[in-house]
XYZ file of C-alpha atoms in Angstrom:
753
model
C 0.000 0.000 0.000
C 1.479 3.358 -1.039
C 1.925 5.972 1.695
C 0.781 9.439 0.685
C 3.360 12.100 1.488
C 3.175 15.861 1.542
C 5.392 17.654 -0.958
C 7.110 20.965 -0.244
C 4.899 22.695 -2.828
C 1.714 21.315 -1.234
C 2.848 22.538 2.172
C 3.775 25.942 0.727
C 0.367 26.263 -0.935
C -1.373 25.282 2.300
C 0.748 27.716 4.307
C -0.036 30.586 1.941
C -3.775 29.827 2.051
C -3.745 29.522 5.852
C -1.963 32.862 6.160
C -4.513 34.553 3.910
C -7.403 33.051 5.899
C -5.821 34.014 9.222
C -5.251 37.608 8.129
C -8.821 37.964 6.839
C -10.432 36.357 9.899
C -8.467 38.621 12.243
C -9.515 41.657 10.177
C -13.159 40.583 10.468
C -12.868 40.015 14.211
C -11.209 43.396 14.676
C -13.980 45.112 12.720
C -16.711 43.330 14.696
C -15.326 43.615 18.223
C -13.384 46.883 18.049
C -15.301 48.987 15.520
C -18.782 47.453 15.884
C -18.737 46.729 12.157
C -19.865 43.494 10.476
C -18.231 42.807 7.108
C -19.276 39.268 6.141
C -22.093 36.825 6.843
C -21.937 34.156 9.525
C -21.911 31.533 6.765
C -18.915 33.121 5.051
C -17.050 33.568 8.340
C -17.790 29.978 9.340
C -16.690 28.745 5.918
C -13.321 30.443 6.359
C -12.953 29.073 9.885
C -13.798 25.534 8.779
C -11.312 25.725 5.908
C -8.589 26.955 8.271
C -9.407 24.150 10.709
C -9.146 21.653 7.852
C -5.740 22.992 6.762
C -4.441 22.851 10.336
C -5.711 19.291 10.683
C -3.963 18.219 7.465
C -0.792 20.189 8.253
C -0.443 20.423 12.079
C 2.732 22.519 11.746
C 0.591 25.405 10.466
C -1.308 25.796 13.748
C 0.039 28.452 16.104
C -1.092 29.499 19.560
C -2.698 32.672 18.197
C -4.518 30.998 15.310
C -8.173 32.069 15.057
C -9.088 28.407 15.524
C -7.550 28.555 19.003
C -8.803 31.947 20.144
C -12.068 33.714 20.926
C -13.448 37.195 20.299
C -11.528 40.414 19.809
C -8.459 42.023 21.334
C -7.521 41.205 24.901
C -6.660 44.847 25.535
C -7.468 48.165 23.888
C -6.365 51.724 24.457
C -9.845 52.712 25.709
C -10.306 50.532 28.790
C -8.215 48.817 31.426
C -7.858 45.027 31.028
C -9.785 42.633 33.265
C -8.902 38.955 33.457
C -11.887 36.618 33.645
C -11.720 34.058 36.435
C -12.876 31.505 33.864
C -12.602 31.727 30.101
C -15.508 33.194 28.130
C -16.015 30.897 25.183
C -17.886 31.488 21.951
C -20.500 29.192 20.375
C -20.319 27.060 17.259
C -23.172 27.631 14.789
C -25.546 25.485 12.767
C -27.789 26.799 10.008
C -30.333 24.007 9.483
C -32.411 21.604 11.545
C -30.447 18.726 10.013
C -27.163 20.195 11.259
C -28.671 20.702 14.703
C -29.999 17.141 14.872
C -26.584 15.790 13.864
C -25.035 17.803 16.706
C -27.642 16.523 19.180
C -27.062 12.926 18.091
C -23.339 13.291 18.722
C -23.971 14.830 22.143
C -26.146 11.876 23.164
C -23.613 9.369 21.802
C -20.832 11.028 23.788
C -23.015 11.235 26.905
C -24.108 7.636 26.507
C -27.726 8.484 27.259
C -30.686 10.701 26.418
C -30.293 14.298 27.586
C -32.563 17.248 28.351
C -32.038 20.416 26.330
C -32.546 24.007 27.414
C -33.638 26.205 24.489
C -33.379 29.993 24.714
C -33.375 33.009 22.402
C -30.024 34.172 21.037
C -29.921 37.886 21.796
C -28.200 40.120 19.260
C -26.219 42.176 21.780
C -22.869 42.532 23.525
C -21.516 39.709 25.715
C -20.676 40.797 29.262
C -19.151 39.171 32.359
C -20.253 40.357 35.822
C -18.005 39.398 38.742
C -19.574 39.312 42.212
C -17.502 38.744 45.344
C -19.526 37.895 48.442
C -22.571 39.268 46.677
C -21.086 42.631 45.666
C -20.453 43.621 42.029
C -16.707 44.271 41.756
C -16.198 44.323 37.982
C -17.904 44.092 34.603
C -15.938 43.219 31.502
C -16.524 42.580 27.821
C -15.570 39.214 26.327
C -12.293 40.491 24.831
C -10.260 37.510 23.692
C -12.058 35.195 26.103
C -9.330 35.440 28.737
C -8.979 39.202 29.169
C -11.720 41.745 28.477
C -12.308 45.488 28.820
C -13.258 47.005 32.170
C -16.673 48.658 31.681
C -17.703 48.527 35.354
C -18.485 52.221 35.725
C -20.773 52.210 32.702
C -22.514 48.985 33.743
C -23.550 50.607 37.030
C -25.838 52.983 35.075
C -27.936 50.100 33.684
C -30.947 49.895 36.028
C -31.616 46.129 35.791
C -28.114 45.110 36.922
C -27.876 44.840 40.728
C -24.721 46.073 42.464
C -25.492 43.679 45.344
C -27.125 40.258 45.058
C -30.398 39.744 46.942
C -29.225 36.814 49.077
C -28.012 36.373 52.632
C -25.656 33.586 51.605
C -23.812 34.674 48.443
C -20.913 32.652 47.050
C -17.392 33.937 47.699
C -16.976 34.411 43.937
C -19.348 34.004 41.040
C -19.130 35.186 37.442
C -22.442 35.826 35.704
C -22.499 35.940 31.904
C -25.140 37.669 29.859
C -25.977 39.923 26.939
C -26.352 43.710 27.049
C -28.798 45.055 24.487
C -31.417 47.652 23.636
C -35.024 46.447 23.650
C -36.667 47.305 20.327
C -38.833 50.067 21.819
C -35.908 51.637 23.677
C -33.739 51.501 20.564
C -36.356 53.346 18.524
C -36.749 55.977 21.251
C -32.978 56.319 21.535
C -32.621 57.017 17.827
C -35.387 59.612 17.987
C -33.598 61.253 20.926
C -30.227 61.134 19.146
C -31.730 62.761 16.053
C -33.354 65.521 18.110
C -30.049 66.223 19.866
C -28.124 66.320 16.578
C -26.185 63.171 17.489
C -25.426 60.059 15.428
C -28.389 57.789 14.631
C -27.558 54.106 15.024
C -28.078 51.630 12.184
C -28.919 48.655 14.414
C -29.469 47.782 18.050
C -26.317 45.650 18.469
C -23.984 48.433 17.335
C -25.900 50.897 19.501
C -25.488 48.693 22.579
C -21.780 48.200 21.996
C -21.198 51.859 21.177
C -23.120 52.980 24.260
C -21.358 50.667 26.702
C -17.874 51.150 25.260
C -17.595 54.923 25.723
C -15.553 56.961 28.180
C -16.823 59.753 30.399
C -13.456 61.534 30.435
C -13.365 64.704 28.353
C -17.132 65.023 27.996
C -18.941 68.206 28.971
C -22.063 67.992 31.192
C -24.457 67.854 28.240
C -22.468 65.057 26.580
C -22.314 63.156 29.881
C -26.076 63.303 30.211
C -26.518 61.984 26.655
C -24.121 59.156 27.437
C -25.907 58.238 30.661
C -29.297 58.470 28.995
C -28.152 55.824 26.532
C -26.793 53.628 29.332
C -30.068 53.882 31.292
C -31.948 52.578 28.241
C -29.816 49.444 28.051
C -31.055 46.105 29.343
C -29.359 42.829 30.179
C -30.409 39.198 30.352
C -28.331 36.534 32.060
C -27.576 33.409 30.016
C -24.927 31.536 31.990
C -22.280 31.386 34.669
C -18.504 31.377 34.623
C -16.441 30.820 37.748
C -18.495 29.374 40.616
C -17.207 26.808 43.078
C -19.753 24.027 43.640
C -23.047 25.678 42.630
C -25.920 24.284 44.754
C -27.924 23.238 41.677
C -27.517 20.500 39.079
C -29.096 22.027 35.940
C -28.773 25.141 33.796
C -32.501 25.869 34.178
C -32.150 25.750 37.966
C -29.241 28.177 37.707
C -31.612 30.620 36.031
C -34.148 30.214 38.837
C -31.453 30.838 41.444
C -30.047 33.893 39.646
C -33.549 35.308 39.255
C -34.005 34.940 43.016
C -30.815 36.941 43.534
C -32.315 39.841 41.592
C -30.524 39.242 38.296
C -32.488 39.721 35.050
C -33.279 36.394 33.373
C -35.269 35.660 30.234
C -38.759 34.196 30.266
C -38.259 32.910 26.697
C -36.701 29.538 27.460
C -37.875 25.975 27.687
C -36.433 22.631 28.797
C -37.345 19.711 26.500
C -36.454 16.039 26.531
C -35.653 15.356 22.861
C -34.253 17.034 19.756
C -37.586 17.081 17.889
C -39.072 19.332 20.555
C -36.090 21.649 20.096
C -37.018 21.777 16.394
C -40.509 22.942 17.368
C -39.071 25.698 19.586
C -36.806 26.856 16.749
C -39.641 26.894 14.231
C -42.007 28.751 16.570
C -39.662 31.654 17.227
C -38.572 31.684 13.605
C -42.154 32.584 12.750
C -42.585 35.007 15.688
C -39.302 36.904 15.757
C -41.086 40.227 15.436
C -43.106 39.574 18.596
C -40.047 39.415 20.858
C -39.157 42.575 22.789
C -35.527 42.476 21.634
C -33.643 41.589 18.442
C -32.756 37.891 18.088
C -30.614 36.175 15.496
C -31.156 32.561 16.467
C -31.710 30.015 19.210
C -29.131 28.724 21.700
C -29.478 25.082 22.696
C -27.668 23.824 25.815
C -27.445 20.515 27.611
C -29.401 21.240 30.797
C -27.494 18.931 33.153
C -24.432 20.741 34.546
C -22.488 17.556 35.245
C -22.552 16.787 31.519
C -20.941 20.153 30.782
C -17.722 18.959 32.397
C -18.045 15.507 30.854
C -18.568 16.800 27.297
C -15.896 19.498 27.673
C -14.982 22.187 25.168
C -12.690 22.955 22.269
C -10.224 25.839 22.543
C -12.989 28.293 21.617
C -16.451 26.730 22.127
C -18.257 24.329 24.499
C -19.345 20.942 23.139
C -22.480 21.064 25.277
C -24.053 24.066 23.516
C -24.747 25.183 19.956
C -26.316 28.237 18.277
C -28.939 27.764 15.587
C -28.854 30.788 13.230
C -32.095 31.726 11.511
C -32.322 32.148 7.750
C -32.135 35.798 6.693
C -35.146 38.036 6.432
C -36.272 39.279 3.026
C -37.792 42.624 2.028
C -38.582 44.552 -1.146
C -36.958 47.883 -1.976
C -36.195 50.120 -4.961
C -32.910 49.745 -6.874
C -31.974 53.390 -7.478
C -28.649 52.863 -9.192
C -25.694 50.524 -9.674
C -22.336 52.165 -9.030
C -18.846 50.717 -9.308
C -16.306 50.775 -6.486
C -12.575 50.028 -6.755
C -10.817 48.254 -3.897
C -7.233 47.958 -2.625
C -6.313 45.314 -5.193
C -7.887 47.265 -8.057
C -10.935 45.050 -8.517
C -13.948 46.967 -9.870
C -17.103 45.827 -8.073
C -20.682 46.888 -8.896
C -22.801 47.830 -5.875
C -26.565 48.211 -5.719
C -27.712 51.553 -4.307
C -31.248 51.212 -2.939
C -33.918 53.092 -1.100
C -33.110 52.704 2.596
C -34.931 49.722 4.073
C -34.811 47.892 7.402
C -33.968 44.200 7.148
C -32.923 41.745 9.873
C -32.600 44.516 12.428
C -30.585 47.101 10.511
C -31.044 49.710 7.804
C -29.584 48.911 4.382
C -28.804 51.153 1.411
C -26.070 49.253 -0.446
C -25.300 45.656 -1.428
C -22.538 44.107 -3.498
C -23.337 42.657 -6.918
C -19.807 41.171 -7.253
C -19.222 41.665 -11.000
C -21.001 42.473 -14.256
C -21.810 38.812 -14.919
C -23.622 38.508 -11.604
C -25.700 41.577 -12.470
C -26.746 39.881 -15.722
C -27.414 36.557 -14.011
C -29.691 38.180 -11.418
C -31.576 39.975 -14.197
C -31.900 43.258 -12.298
C -32.468 46.611 -13.982
C -31.850 50.042 -12.493
C -35.240 51.207 -11.265
C -36.464 47.703 -10.416
C -38.187 46.757 -7.201
C -35.826 44.085 -5.914
C -35.929 41.393 -3.264
C -33.265 42.037 -0.618
C -32.141 39.694 2.104
C -29.357 39.680 4.658
C -27.301 36.511 4.296
C -26.745 35.158 7.793
C -28.578 38.274 9.033
C -25.436 40.246 8.177
C -24.524 40.868 4.538
C -27.171 42.479 2.314
C -27.822 40.476 -0.858
C -29.997 41.365 -3.839
C -31.808 38.166 -4.830
C -33.513 39.438 -7.974
C -36.211 41.717 -9.408
C -39.961 41.714 -8.848
C -40.671 41.630 -12.589
C -44.395 42.153 -12.153
C -43.822 45.670 -10.800
C -41.861 46.960 -13.798
C -43.385 49.971 -15.570
C -40.994 50.378 -18.511
C -38.798 53.092 -16.999
C -36.148 50.608 -15.882
C -32.767 50.521 -17.648
C -29.885 48.094 -17.979
C -26.617 48.477 -16.101
C -23.556 49.002 -18.297
C -20.178 48.198 -16.766
C -17.899 51.220 -17.235
C -14.888 50.820 -19.482
C -12.733 53.072 -17.322
C -11.923 53.162 -13.615
C -14.424 55.470 -11.856
C -11.657 56.694 -9.533
C -8.791 57.502 -11.911
C -10.116 57.014 -15.461
C -7.710 54.205 -16.419
C -9.163 51.588 -18.787
C -10.344 48.528 -16.831
C -9.092 45.094 -17.841
C -8.984 41.541 -16.470
C -5.798 40.691 -14.573
C -5.293 37.696 -16.843
C -7.041 36.078 -19.763
C -10.294 34.382 -18.766
C -10.892 36.430 -15.597
C -14.454 37.684 -15.137
C -13.468 40.435 -12.711
C -12.201 43.687 -14.174
C -9.404 45.586 -12.472
C -7.821 49.001 -12.618
C -4.191 48.499 -13.733
C -3.139 51.926 -12.377
C -2.040 50.374 -9.088
C 0.480 53.086 -8.235
C -1.736 56.173 -8.448
C -5.378 55.027 -8.436
C -6.714 56.911 -5.372
C -8.961 54.050 -4.257
C -6.104 51.564 -4.320
C -3.740 53.954 -2.555
C -6.405 54.580 0.106
C -6.799 50.850 0.691
C -3.052 50.312 0.988
C -2.598 53.228 3.394
C -5.444 51.911 5.571
C -3.742 48.492 5.522
C -0.456 50.056 6.658
C -2.180 51.379 9.760
C -4.028 48.121 10.466
C -3.499 45.935 13.496
C -1.632 43.249 11.543
C 0.795 45.739 9.975
C 2.122 48.836 11.787
C -0.854 49.084 14.183
C -1.141 52.887 13.871
C -4.183 53.864 15.933
C -4.597 57.266 14.257
C -4.419 55.884 10.712
C -7.912 54.426 10.368
C -10.297 54.484 7.422
C -11.246 58.180 7.723
C -7.631 59.352 8.090
C -6.512 57.128 5.183
C -9.249 58.566 2.963
C -8.416 62.126 4.023
C -4.771 61.675 3.074
C -5.408 59.969 -0.268
C -8.889 60.995 -1.496
C -9.756 64.355 0.076
C -12.662 66.407 -1.170
C -10.393 69.364 -0.491
C -7.589 70.143 -1.392
C -7.545 68.989 -4.999
C -4.057 67.459 -4.650
C -3.985 64.843 -1.868
C -1.193 64.871 0.743
C -0.398 61.284 -0.292
C -0.595 60.600 -4.046
C 1.006 57.268 -3.071
C 2.047 55.681 0.217
C 5.679 56.531 -0.538
C 5.286 59.906 1.187
C 3.590 58.599 4.342
C 6.543 58.951 6.714
C 7.452 62.372 5.340
C 4.130 63.947 6.366
C 4.327 67.244 8.281
C 1.714 69.202 10.193
C 1.414 71.633 7.299
C 0.304 68.740 5.057
C -2.724 68.040 7.266
C -4.478 71.422 6.998
C -6.972 72.008 5.654
C -8.435 68.644 4.623
C -12.074 67.771 4.023
C -12.975 64.199 3.173
C -16.063 62.254 2.172
C -16.419 59.419 4.691
C -16.366 56.088 2.873
C -17.532 52.616 3.772
C -14.473 50.492 4.585
C -15.882 47.457 2.767
C -17.393 48.996 -0.360
C -15.292 52.133 -0.698
C -18.511 54.038 -1.500
C -19.418 57.307 0.250
C -21.465 56.985 3.414
C -24.715 58.944 3.346
C -26.563 61.043 5.888
C -30.241 60.411 6.606
C -31.085 63.075 4.039
C -29.108 61.160 1.391
C -26.134 63.527 1.242
C -22.529 62.373 1.414
C -21.045 62.460 4.914
C -18.107 64.882 5.182
C -15.448 64.999 7.897
C -12.438 67.189 8.725
C -10.318 64.719 10.691
C -7.348 67.008 11.388
C -8.957 70.209 12.694
C -6.956 73.145 13.984
C -8.013 74.472 17.363
C -8.263 78.142 18.201
C -6.507 79.178 21.361
C -7.179 82.380 23.315
C -4.254 84.610 24.105
C -4.293 83.420 27.694
C -3.892 79.854 26.438
C -7.455 78.680 27.131
C -9.058 76.643 24.333
C -12.033 78.374 22.727
C -14.227 75.647 21.129
C -16.758 78.183 19.835
C -14.326 80.005 17.565
C -14.867 79.247 13.891
C -12.884 81.944 12.066
C -9.102 82.004 11.866
C -7.548 85.442 12.427
C -3.874 84.647 12.894
C -1.848 81.454 12.806
C -0.110 82.280 16.065
C -3.420 81.740 17.861
C -3.909 78.214 16.565
C -2.566 74.859 17.630
C -2.941 71.505 15.819
C -5.686 69.148 16.948
C -4.991 66.111 19.066
C -5.697 63.821 16.088
C -3.059 65.553 13.931
C -0.404 65.383 16.650
C -1.349 61.779 17.383
C -0.949 60.754 13.741
C 2.530 62.254 13.432
C 3.594 60.796 16.792
C 2.275 57.379 15.734
C 4.190 57.599 12.458
C 7.374 58.593 14.276
C 7.065 55.553 16.540
C 6.218 53.292 13.591
C 9.548 54.088 11.925
C 11.223 51.825 14.496
C 8.662 49.013 14.541
C 10.052 45.457 14.103
C 11.129 44.514 10.575
C 8.323 41.986 10.182
C 5.696 44.704 10.662
C 7.393 46.877 8.041
C 7.292 43.918 5.636
C 3.547 43.458 6.170
C 3.015 47.196 5.648
C 4.642 47.023 2.199
C 1.557 45.188 0.889
C 3.527 42.324 -0.663
C 1.100 39.649 -1.848
C 0.931 36.597 0.462
C 3.283 38.197 3.034
C 1.213 38.296 6.185
C 2.475 38.375 9.783
C 3.622 34.735 9.847
C 5.707 34.881 6.657
C 6.998 38.355 7.548
C 8.245 37.147 10.939
C 10.019 34.239 9.286
C 11.697 36.467 6.679
C 12.652 39.159 9.168
C 14.056 36.717 11.707
C 16.085 34.814 9.108
C 17.515 37.699 7.057
C 17.575 40.551 9.558
C 17.275 43.336 6.966
C 15.317 44.295 3.884
C 18.546 44.573 1.873
C 19.330 40.925 2.658
C 15.823 39.888 1.600
C 16.130 41.821 -1.679
C 19.504 40.222 -2.394
C 18.338 36.652 -1.720
C 17.684 34.152 -4.497
C 14.366 32.361 -4.916
C 15.786 29.202 -3.349
C 17.211 31.132 -0.391
C 13.843 32.740 0.225
C 11.842 29.540 -0.289
C 14.090 27.547 2.060
C 13.178 29.718 5.038
C 10.905 27.835 7.407
C 7.432 29.364 7.007
C 7.981 30.848 3.540
C 8.090 28.436 0.564
C 7.986 28.920 -3.208
C 4.737 30.878 -3.616
C 5.740 33.565 -1.134
C 9.297 33.640 -2.489
C 7.956 34.353 -5.987
C 5.673 37.085 -4.631
C 8.571 38.797 -2.834
C 10.797 38.729 -5.932
C 7.962 40.001 -8.149
C 7.217 42.876 -5.768
C 10.776 44.212 -5.919
C 10.767 44.091 -9.729
C 8.292 47.028 -9.798
C 10.014 50.417 -9.885
C 7.441 52.292 -7.796
C 7.622 49.594 -5.138
C 11.355 50.247 -4.870
C 10.619 53.969 -4.629
C 8.434 53.322 -1.555
C 11.365 51.593 0.143
C 13.804 54.359 -0.803
C 11.561 57.184 0.424
C 10.610 55.389 3.623
C 14.303 54.777 4.329
C 15.084 58.444 3.639
C 12.327 59.400 6.101
C 13.813 57.274 8.859
C 12.053 53.910 8.592
C 14.329 51.200 9.998
C 14.619 48.251 7.622
C 17.087 46.332 9.797
C 16.880 44.386 13.026
C 19.448 45.857 15.450
C 22.168 43.359 16.348
C 21.104 40.762 13.781
C 24.272 38.923 12.589
C 23.065 38.302 9.031
C 21.048 35.845 6.901
C 20.610 32.470 8.514
C 22.601 33.401 11.587
C 19.871 34.612 13.908
C 20.959 32.086 16.527
C 24.338 33.864 16.667
C 22.785 37.220 17.501
C 23.469 36.708 21.169
C 21.138 37.906 23.831
C 20.132 36.341 27.102
C 18.025 33.671 25.333
C 20.538 32.782 22.604
C 20.085 29.142 21.578
C 16.911 28.694 23.639
C 13.382 27.892 22.476
C 10.451 29.418 24.372
C 6.697 28.931 23.922
C 4.375 31.640 25.263
C 0.778 30.535 25.806
C -2.294 31.893 27.523
C -2.662 35.428 28.860
C 0.654 36.715 30.227
C 0.219 39.864 32.293
C 2.104 42.770 30.746
C 2.380 41.152 27.305
C 0.118 40.778 24.302
C 0.546 37.543 22.328
C 2.588 39.375 19.716
C 4.496 41.266 22.411
C 5.537 38.021 24.106
C 6.860 36.607 20.835
C 8.726 39.820 20.078
C 10.265 39.829 23.565
C 11.585 36.289 23.035
C 13.062 37.137 19.636
C 14.552 40.421 20.895
C 16.303 38.477 23.648
C 17.889 36.196 21.045
C 15.594 33.210 21.540
C 13.320 31.262 19.216
C 9.606 31.924 19.720
C 7.989 28.566 18.959
C 4.274 27.940 18.482
C 4.200 24.338 19.689
C 5.738 22.435 22.577
C 8.255 19.642 21.907
C 11.234 17.985 23.568
C 13.368 20.796 22.121
C 11.403 23.450 24.038
C 13.377 24.969 26.924
C 10.634 27.011 28.632
C 6.866 27.355 28.434
C 5.538 30.684 29.725
C 1.925 29.941 30.672
C -0.863 32.236 31.792
C -4.617 31.767 32.236
C -6.120 29.970 29.258
C -2.894 28.112 28.425
C -4.762 24.895 27.584
C -3.158 22.017 25.690
C 0.319 23.564 25.439
C 0.576 23.649 29.219
C -0.554 20.015 29.407
C 2.028 19.051 26.782
C 4.793 20.830 28.688
C 3.894 18.988 31.892
C 3.787 15.698 30.007
C 7.273 16.265 28.524
C 8.747 17.714 31.697
C 9.439 21.117 30.118
C 9.927 23.886 32.663
C 6.784 26.033 33.043
C 7.039 29.653 34.201
C 4.473 32.351 34.974
C 4.225 35.920 33.642
C 6.533 37.439 36.277
C 9.174 34.772 35.635
C 8.791 35.236 31.888
C 9.529 38.961 32.250
C 12.653 38.129 34.222
C 13.654 35.459 31.685
C 13.552 37.773 28.641
C 15.282 40.598 30.516
C 17.950 38.726 32.514
C 18.112 35.193 31.126
C 17.748 31.690 32.645
C 20.323 32.318 35.361
C 17.965 34.824 36.969
C 15.350 32.085 37.374
C 17.859 29.609 38.763
C 18.773 32.159 41.415
C 15.193 32.323 42.738
């Protein structure tokens, strides 16, 4: 029997695909958890996750400790709120999208349990997950999910929500209990909130989930009394329902439903919309009932959560690294509505692809208001048979992404007209063409100067996975590359980014664009939204800021805004970011964080990478032939080389200090020279990336898996299987404080303890 082996090319292809999936999934998570923005449907997100899981199963060496398949939620820490470590991990839920998928899950649960089980069915609230920590009955902290181990401290804001008790109504509270639930706006409160926001001249929210997240995740600092009252008014309108527990030593009940009864007795808000049933078919009935009566519920729902009711089985069934095996979420099919197709416009993205988008009369579907939907390409427009002016059927795939299904032909009156794909780029006028023969998609070949492509690349440079420049978000990127005023943008290309001065930032007006479509965002009156992100502030002669002043009388009275100073300070700091981040920021195809780390660690400088042959690049662990070809091709383009030259002239560091040269990273010295360290879990004082960078900076190898060659495993809360593997192999395990000492002073400092 022949044994199937994996070739180097197969592994390289798999690695490149896994890197692309990882980068995209992290971008989607960042948008959802940090910017309250949903970019793809649940089905599409789940498809990407399942494909990544499959690749990691086929090629175990591709799985790292920070893979999306091993992590939950958004960032562990942000610049807005202090971090709070959960006493027990907050997991996510796996999803199913049909009754057949649910029944298959239930059958597996009962096989694993070895007996019939009772199921608790409850509504899946479309809100913000929250963790309340009570010590001896007193609320001591409230935190968002974060990455499942560490969340954001929103305690002060939570205290303004009337239904959440600051003290439990019991004479015998547990020493510690974590209560998990969902913060949300009831439908009626959300509608009243939007009316109040509109009256006050404030932002109107598109959907209740974003409104809940935006209301809870705001800071009181810097607000005037009127703004504080608006903020607190929004918080008072919020509601919460409890849906589970976290840390709790020996709860005096044996079922999830009894937990709800106990929590209700303590004064915590629990839902009345749940039922315990004794077989999967009765769960089906519950799902179908609420699928037909979603509009009758007092809050937005996007599915049903089904849990094994018996608590003892929770421990027996266990969990994966990100989700319990004893619970599942059934996601409802999307809602459908009719609306008017006003126009089809074409948007150009970062890679130059020209995408038609439907522009429609605003309509509410699946809990949010929709005006735009992608039509993918000109062939899809033809296939759907839609005409401009049609009444069309719109749905939200997975209750997230708007999708035009097709026209209501019976309502046509003869005024409709066909869409004609433009021959030229709508942003720069260059003739559109397929990237290669046979491609359906059309692209703008003016990659260097097309404003839409430059905007996308500049936004990528500031993204979390590249240089992580907080002040260089989508509005700032658009202002610098596609301003409404002045006519000539400060950045015709990204080559001038690090040479920006304060004088380049004033005055700038920009049309705010949707980060996914690139199309202008609209006000409620249908006009394009305009922003001036880098305002100058007027200062009185005595130095006091005068916010009411609108006219400029003399430059000596004006100081730059905080956002302008912040951008230039961020750029100054980014000049000395690690080489791997600079490589990601260059927008080289296939070079994401994993490949960039490998290249930077091996070669130590951009000059060494440029001078390497294809074989030398491909031989680097974590790179391979596809990425090697992409790197070589990138440097063959003259304007790419100009970016490097101008960035270098403006102070960007393209070398790793102290690196001895290609292939000699182990000779770089440092207190961890020759040692391999694995960092896992939440290490206080370090992000996941920060821990890896600390190991590398100290001369060590930052490994993603534990083996006999591992010298130390730094383990924090949530360490999981890597900690178990270290204990099995007898590898020395250290905590966060010891890890800090290790990377600063070396192993001898630990031996001296």
